[in-house]
Each structure stands twice: as C-alpha cells, then as structure tokens.
C-alpha cells in the first residue's frame, strides 16, 4: 500500500487553522503478478535441477573415462615392462652367441639399441600412467597423492549398451540438455508474462482522512481507475516474447543436435568394437611368429634383427589392442551419457 500525507494552513474569512490529511491506497494489478512470479520461479527451479543433473552426468562420464585411461596406461606399462625384460634377454643371448662365434657383432649392436629403446618406452609408459592417475584422482575429488588402484578389466561386450532407437528415445526423454533448453524457454515465456503483469494498469483502492482547519473531520473512500490511453508494458512484453520465441527454437535445435550426437555415438560404439576385434585376431599369429623367431635365433638359423622386428610388431599390436579396448569403454560412456543412463540402470 501507498501512504499519502498532506498538510497546510487554511486561510478564510472565518476561523483559520491547520488542515491535515492522510490517505492509504492499495494498487491491485489487473493481471496475475503473483501467479506469473510462481511460474517463473518454477522454471528457474526446473532449470537448476536440470543443470545439476547435467553436472552429475558430466562428472560421472569424466570419472569413467579417466578410469579407462588409467587402466589403459597401467596395461601399457605392464606390456612395456615385459618388453624390457625380453630386450635384456635378447642382449644377453646376442652377446653369448657372438662370444662363441655363432653370430655377427651387428646382433649385439641391434640388441643394445633395442634394450635402450625399451628403457625409453618404459619411461614413457610410466609418465603416461602418472598423468592418467592424476586425472583419475582429480575426477574422483581426491588429493593428488591419494592411493588409487584402477582395477577392473577393459573388456566390454560385443554389442553397444543401447541400440540407436532406444538411445535416441531415452536421450530425448532424459537428457538434461533438453530439460535445460525447455526450462530456458519456460523462463523466457514466464518473464514475458510477468513483465506484462507488472507493467499492466492497476486499480487503486483506499481511504482518506482529513482534519480541516475549521475543526471538521472528513472520511472518504478512494477508487483509482487507469486511463486507457497507453500500455506502458508493451515494449518490455514484446522484447521478452522475442526471447521466448528464440528459446523455443533452441529447444528444437537441442533435440536435433542430440539425435545427431546419439547416431554418431552408436556408430563409434560399433566402429571401436570392430577395430578391437580385428586387432585381437592378429595377436595369436604374431605371438606364434615371435616364438618361432626366438627358437631360430637360439639355434643360430636367424639373425637377431628378425626377432626384434617380430617382437616390435607384436608389442605394437598388443598396445593398439589395449587402446582399442579403452576406446570401446569411452564410446560406451559417451553413449550412456547422452542417453542419460550412465548413473542408473539401462531400461
């Protein structure tokens, strides 16, 4: 309510005195200001909840990807540790064969180079693991020196966790991005309605009391009606409606982008599995090639360079297989993040 006070000296031919008056007026909006404020508040709450859900999904996905990267680095380190031991054994064998005259000195030089390269690769793997573990601890909210073992296998199923139709449906139903876009649209529409309600004309209702200088007391009722000459909220309402229309288009764009991202994620899930399967098929024959080459080197029928090449080929394939297995995990995490099922059971 508004309070209006007035006072002044009365001058007349008769008695004179002080005129004092006070009025109390309550403006009543012609539009629903309170209801529109509640609608706007609900849109803000909905957007905030969706923002929290998106943050939870992002945090979970980041932690899952960090685990896969740490597990991948750990497996690579184990492979290179084994390769270092094999390189050292090859150097010992080459020296022994040269000493008895069954091999050329070039075999020792080759083995020395391979041993040094194994040291460098091992150091590189240790650095990769240190960086990956740092990222994993950070994603879990742990201190940089916290003890953490990224145990668990990097083997996932042959099929993606969701098919494209199910993933798209769940994404459109559950994705926080869609909810946030919808909340922004509702908030913009609520702001437009609120601006119209706040700036709409009002009716004033109240009462007035006046004590005149002549000694008379006057009580009056007040009703104030707006004049229908202008709409002062027209500009602000139109501006907010323009924002609401744009937000509505953003919802459509978010839905289209989400469907596109899901289709790409499904393709990535399938592609990474195919790459992993192809690499896995190469492990067995390359392992046999290394075994046969090792036997031939020990019997003196093959140079060390052939064994080095076979081992390098096998090690490279084993590492590529590990990377492919980690890529499968990362692709699955991406798909379930988009579908909104990463933190819950898959329907």
XYZ file of C-alpha atoms in Angstrom:
347
model
C 0.000 0.000 0.000
C 0.915 3.642 -0.517
C 0.521 6.329 2.149
C -0.066 9.943 1.080
C 0.186 12.650 3.764
C -0.721 16.315 3.311
C -0.942 19.422 5.492
C -1.200 23.181 5.230
C -2.568 26.366 6.679
C -6.161 27.265 5.873
C -6.936 30.956 5.140
C -10.573 32.111 5.100
C -12.891 34.902 6.324
C -13.813 32.790 9.320
C -11.756 30.638 11.612
C -8.355 29.605 10.410
C -6.307 26.600 11.338
C -4.150 23.736 10.081
C -5.524 21.280 7.518
C -4.062 17.752 7.950
C -4.884 14.708 5.853
C -3.644 11.166 5.225
C -4.621 8.638 2.523
C -3.932 4.914 2.322
C -4.126 3.372 -1.189
C -3.586 -0.223 -2.318
C -2.861 -0.848 -6.014
C -4.465 -4.037 -7.309
C -2.950 -5.382 -10.570
C -5.365 -6.190 -13.335
C -3.067 -9.099 -14.351
C -1.896 -12.042 -12.204
C 1.508 -10.853 -10.955
C 1.754 -13.438 -8.159
C 0.853 -16.384 -10.383
C 3.321 -15.306 -13.052
C 6.054 -14.963 -10.443
C 5.362 -18.527 -9.303
C 5.546 -19.793 -12.892
C 8.882 -18.029 -13.376
C 10.206 -19.457 -10.118
C 9.178 -22.970 -11.130
C 11.025 -22.555 -14.438
C 14.130 -21.407 -12.532
C 13.919 -24.416 -10.207
C 13.447 -26.800 -13.139
C 16.440 -25.323 -14.953
C 18.592 -25.521 -11.828
C 17.685 -29.170 -11.250
C 18.479 -30.000 -14.877
C 21.778 -28.152 -14.557
C 22.667 -30.254 -11.516
C 21.701 -33.431 -13.399
C 23.912 -32.416 -16.314
C 26.791 -31.732 -13.929
C 26.344 -35.164 -12.311
C 26.329 -36.895 -15.693
C 29.394 -34.927 -16.798
C 31.241 -35.769 -13.580
C 30.360 -39.465 -13.872
C 31.422 -39.576 -17.516
C 34.664 -37.794 -16.728
C 35.449 -40.255 -13.943
C 34.599 -43.270 -16.130
C 36.773 -42.016 -18.989
C 39.591 -41.228 -16.528
C 39.353 -44.776 -15.165
C 39.566 -46.251 -18.680
C 42.585 -44.071 -19.475
C 44.323 -45.025 -16.220
C 43.610 -48.727 -16.745
C 44.863 -48.420 -20.321
C 48.104 -46.763 -19.140
C 48.569 -49.426 -16.477
C 48.232 -52.223 -19.026
C 50.647 -50.481 -21.414
C 53.184 -50.178 -18.599
C 52.925 -53.913 -17.913
C 53.424 -54.685 -21.608
C 56.486 -52.460 -21.841
C 57.925 -53.872 -18.619
C 57.686 -57.325 -20.176
C 59.215 -56.000 -23.407
C 62.122 -54.561 -21.418
C 62.800 -57.971 -19.884
C 62.680 -59.596 -23.325
C 65.054 -56.970 -24.756
C 67.501 -57.595 -21.929
C 67.340 -61.333 -22.534
C 67.940 -60.791 -26.276
C 71.035 -58.728 -25.469
C 72.369 -61.492 -23.215
C 71.743 -64.101 -25.928
C 73.365 -61.988 -28.649
C 76.491 -61.460 -26.575
C 76.723 -65.158 -25.789
C 76.395 -66.113 -29.460
C 78.979 -63.564 -30.595
C 81.347 -64.821 -27.925
C 81.205 -68.353 -29.310
C 81.290 -67.150 -32.912
C 77.794 -68.193 -33.956
C 76.518 -64.630 -34.562
C 77.765 -61.381 -36.016
C 78.690 -58.379 -33.836
C 75.855 -56.491 -35.502
C 73.446 -58.641 -33.500
C 74.858 -57.192 -30.273
C 74.524 -53.664 -31.630
C 70.928 -54.361 -32.624
C 70.170 -55.837 -29.203
C 71.795 -52.854 -27.452
C 69.626 -50.455 -29.440
C 66.524 -52.474 -28.693
C 67.385 -52.509 -24.970
C 67.782 -48.722 -24.933
C 64.530 -48.229 -26.811
C 62.792 -50.490 -24.298
C 64.097 -48.260 -21.483
C 62.756 -45.160 -23.223
C 59.383 -46.785 -23.887
C 59.161 -47.867 -20.251
C 59.836 -44.334 -19.032
C 57.222 -43.013 -21.434
C 54.670 -45.526 -20.123
C 55.435 -44.519 -16.540
C 54.797 -40.892 -17.460
C 51.521 -41.806 -19.153
C 50.387 -43.703 -16.053
C 51.354 -40.833 -13.748
C 49.342 -38.381 -15.825
C 46.379 -40.766 -16.116
C 46.326 -41.458 -12.371
C 46.453 -37.736 -11.656
C 43.404 -37.250 -13.892
C 41.577 -40.148 -12.228
C 42.168 -38.828 -8.710
C 41.048 -35.359 -9.790
C 37.865 -36.717 -11.362
C 37.089 -38.516 -8.079
C 37.743 -35.424 -5.987
C 40.775 -36.986 -4.300
C 44.086 -35.437 -3.310
C 46.905 -35.648 -5.916
C 48.846 -38.057 -3.681
C 45.896 -40.302 -2.798
C 46.326 -44.040 -3.269
C 44.115 -45.375 -6.021
C 44.206 -48.662 -7.951
C 42.253 -48.581 -11.240
C 41.406 -52.270 -11.117
C 38.945 -53.982 -13.425
C 39.082 -55.356 -16.965
C 38.878 -53.287 -20.142
C 36.755 -55.971 -21.800
C 33.216 -54.982 -22.728
C 30.541 -56.786 -24.707
C 30.448 -57.193 -28.449
C 27.286 -55.087 -28.742
C 26.752 -51.456 -27.712
C 24.826 -51.000 -24.439
C 21.898 -49.430 -26.330
C 20.535 -49.599 -29.846
C 20.051 -46.334 -31.734
C 16.260 -46.189 -31.403
C 16.325 -46.808 -27.639
C 19.243 -44.449 -27.095
C 17.541 -41.668 -29.059
C 14.264 -42.126 -27.202
C 15.950 -42.117 -23.805
C 18.115 -39.145 -24.720
C 15.107 -37.060 -25.753
C 13.280 -38.090 -22.568
C 16.126 -37.823 -20.059
C 18.803 -35.538 -21.412
C 19.476 -32.596 -19.065
C 20.374 -30.516 -22.115
C 16.805 -30.810 -23.393
C 15.447 -30.062 -19.918
C 17.675 -27.002 -19.609
C 16.614 -25.711 -23.013
C 12.967 -26.283 -22.094
C 13.434 -24.508 -18.755
C 15.001 -21.542 -20.534
C 12.032 -21.396 -22.883
C 9.556 -21.589 -19.981
C 11.538 -18.969 -18.076
C 11.521 -16.616 -21.062
C 7.777 -17.080 -21.504
C 7.262 -16.565 -17.786
C 9.359 -13.395 -17.892
C 7.237 -12.104 -20.767
C 4.006 -12.786 -18.879
C 5.478 -11.322 -15.688
C 6.619 -8.172 -17.458
C 3.137 -7.752 -18.908
C 1.537 -8.309 -15.496
C 3.856 -5.964 -13.597
C 3.548 -3.150 -16.115
C -0.167 -3.627 -16.738
C -2.598 -0.971 -15.429
C -3.778 -1.243 -11.810
C -6.839 -0.225 -9.826
C -6.194 1.755 -6.658
C -8.458 1.193 -3.644
C -8.120 3.027 -0.350
C -9.426 5.576 2.141
C -8.634 9.122 3.164
C -8.978 11.068 6.422
C -8.804 14.887 6.572
C -8.911 17.153 9.608
C -9.744 20.640 8.379
C -8.647 23.881 9.962
C -12.277 24.668 10.719
C -12.416 21.675 13.022
C -14.331 19.379 10.650
C -13.238 15.766 10.082
C -13.718 14.127 6.677
C -13.571 10.419 5.808
C -13.609 9.452 2.115
C -13.182 6.288 0.074
C -10.771 6.216 -2.881
C -11.067 4.229 -6.087
C -8.499 4.996 -8.836
C -9.063 3.765 -12.392
C -6.373 3.819 -15.129
C -6.994 5.803 -18.299
C -6.918 3.548 -21.382
C -4.573 5.785 -23.372
C -1.340 3.774 -23.286
C 0.116 0.381 -22.465
C 3.480 1.110 -20.785
C 4.489 -2.571 -20.708
C 4.095 -3.193 -24.437
C 7.780 -2.859 -25.290
C 9.075 -4.969 -22.417
C 6.479 -7.680 -23.035
C 7.315 -7.821 -26.741
C 11.035 -7.998 -26.023
C 10.568 -10.883 -23.599
C 8.274 -12.674 -26.048
C 11.002 -12.412 -28.689
C 13.391 -14.090 -26.257
C 10.789 -16.804 -25.612
C 10.352 -17.485 -29.350
C 14.124 -17.789 -29.736
C 14.285 -20.143 -26.732
C 11.581 -22.286 -28.317
C 13.725 -22.682 -31.443
C 16.693 -23.542 -29.193
C 14.718 -26.481 -27.825
C 14.181 -27.790 -31.351
C 17.865 -27.298 -32.124
C 18.898 -29.106 -28.926
C 16.692 -32.070 -29.823
C 18.113 -32.249 -33.349
C 21.709 -31.990 -32.113
C 21.083 -34.662 -29.503
C 19.678 -37.091 -32.084
C 22.690 -36.431 -34.309
C 25.104 -36.975 -31.404
C 23.400 -40.251 -30.460
C 23.642 -41.556 -34.032
C 27.346 -40.686 -34.101
C 27.905 -42.284 -30.684
C 26.210 -45.516 -31.817
C 28.473 -45.597 -34.875
C 31.509 -45.011 -32.657
C 30.478 -47.866 -30.339
C 30.188 -50.250 -33.268
C 33.342 -48.999 -35.014
C 35.547 -49.320 -31.915
C 34.312 -52.862 -31.352
C 35.132 -53.827 -34.941
C 38.615 -52.325 -34.626
C 39.204 -54.168 -31.351
C 38.062 -57.484 -32.838
C 40.339 -57.077 -35.868
C 43.364 -56.364 -33.679
C 42.578 -59.268 -31.361
C 42.655 -61.628 -34.338
C 46.242 -60.535 -35.071
C 47.601 -61.312 -31.588
C 47.743 -65.109 -31.894
C 49.662 -65.346 -35.223
C 52.078 -62.576 -34.202
C 52.733 -64.341 -30.892
C 53.500 -67.538 -32.793
C 55.805 -65.610 -35.123
C 57.769 -64.307 -32.132
C 58.010 -67.807 -30.664
C 59.317 -69.298 -33.902
C 61.771 -66.424 -34.428
C 63.077 -66.853 -30.877
C 63.675 -70.564 -31.461
C 65.512 -69.848 -34.732
C 67.705 -67.196 -33.107
C 68.635 -69.575 -30.295
C 69.516 -72.294 -32.794
C 71.539 -69.854 -34.893
C 69.396 -70.051 -38.026
C 68.077 -66.490 -37.822
C 69.577 -63.062 -37.154
C 68.535 -61.064 -34.090
C 67.130 -58.300 -36.290
C 64.301 -60.591 -37.423
C 63.388 -61.382 -33.820
C 63.481 -57.683 -32.929
C 61.127 -56.886 -35.778
C 58.721 -59.663 -34.797
C 58.686 -58.521 -31.151
C 58.135 -54.875 -32.097
C 55.262 -55.859 -34.346
C 53.658 -57.921 -31.591
C 54.144 -55.225 -28.944
C 52.696 -52.536 -31.219
C 49.671 -54.717 -31.944
C 49.152 -55.514 -28.263
C 49.248 -51.816 -27.404
C 46.865 -50.949 -30.221
C 44.508 -53.638 -28.910
C 44.627 -52.067 -25.450
C 43.925 -48.635 -26.907
C 41.027 -50.086 -28.913
C 39.588 -51.727 -25.784
C 39.793 -48.410 -23.929
C 38.149 -46.690 -26.903
C 35.223 -49.108 -26.571
C 34.789 -48.085 -22.937
C 34.992 -44.394 -23.773
C 32.481 -44.778 -26.609
C 30.028 -46.622 -24.335
C 30.393 -43.939 -21.672
C 29.691 -41.239 -24.253
C 26.568 -43.042 -25.482
C 25.175 -43.606 -21.982
C 25.947 -40.021 -21.038
C 23.894 -38.825 -23.994
C 21.078 -41.257 -23.201
C 21.065 -40.224 -19.542
C 21.524 -43.839 -18.329
C 25.101 -43.566 -17.081
C 24.048 -43.110 -13.451
C 21.198 -45.606 -13.481
C 20.104 -48.958 -14.794
C 19.551 -49.214 -18.534
C 15.823 -49.755 -19.265
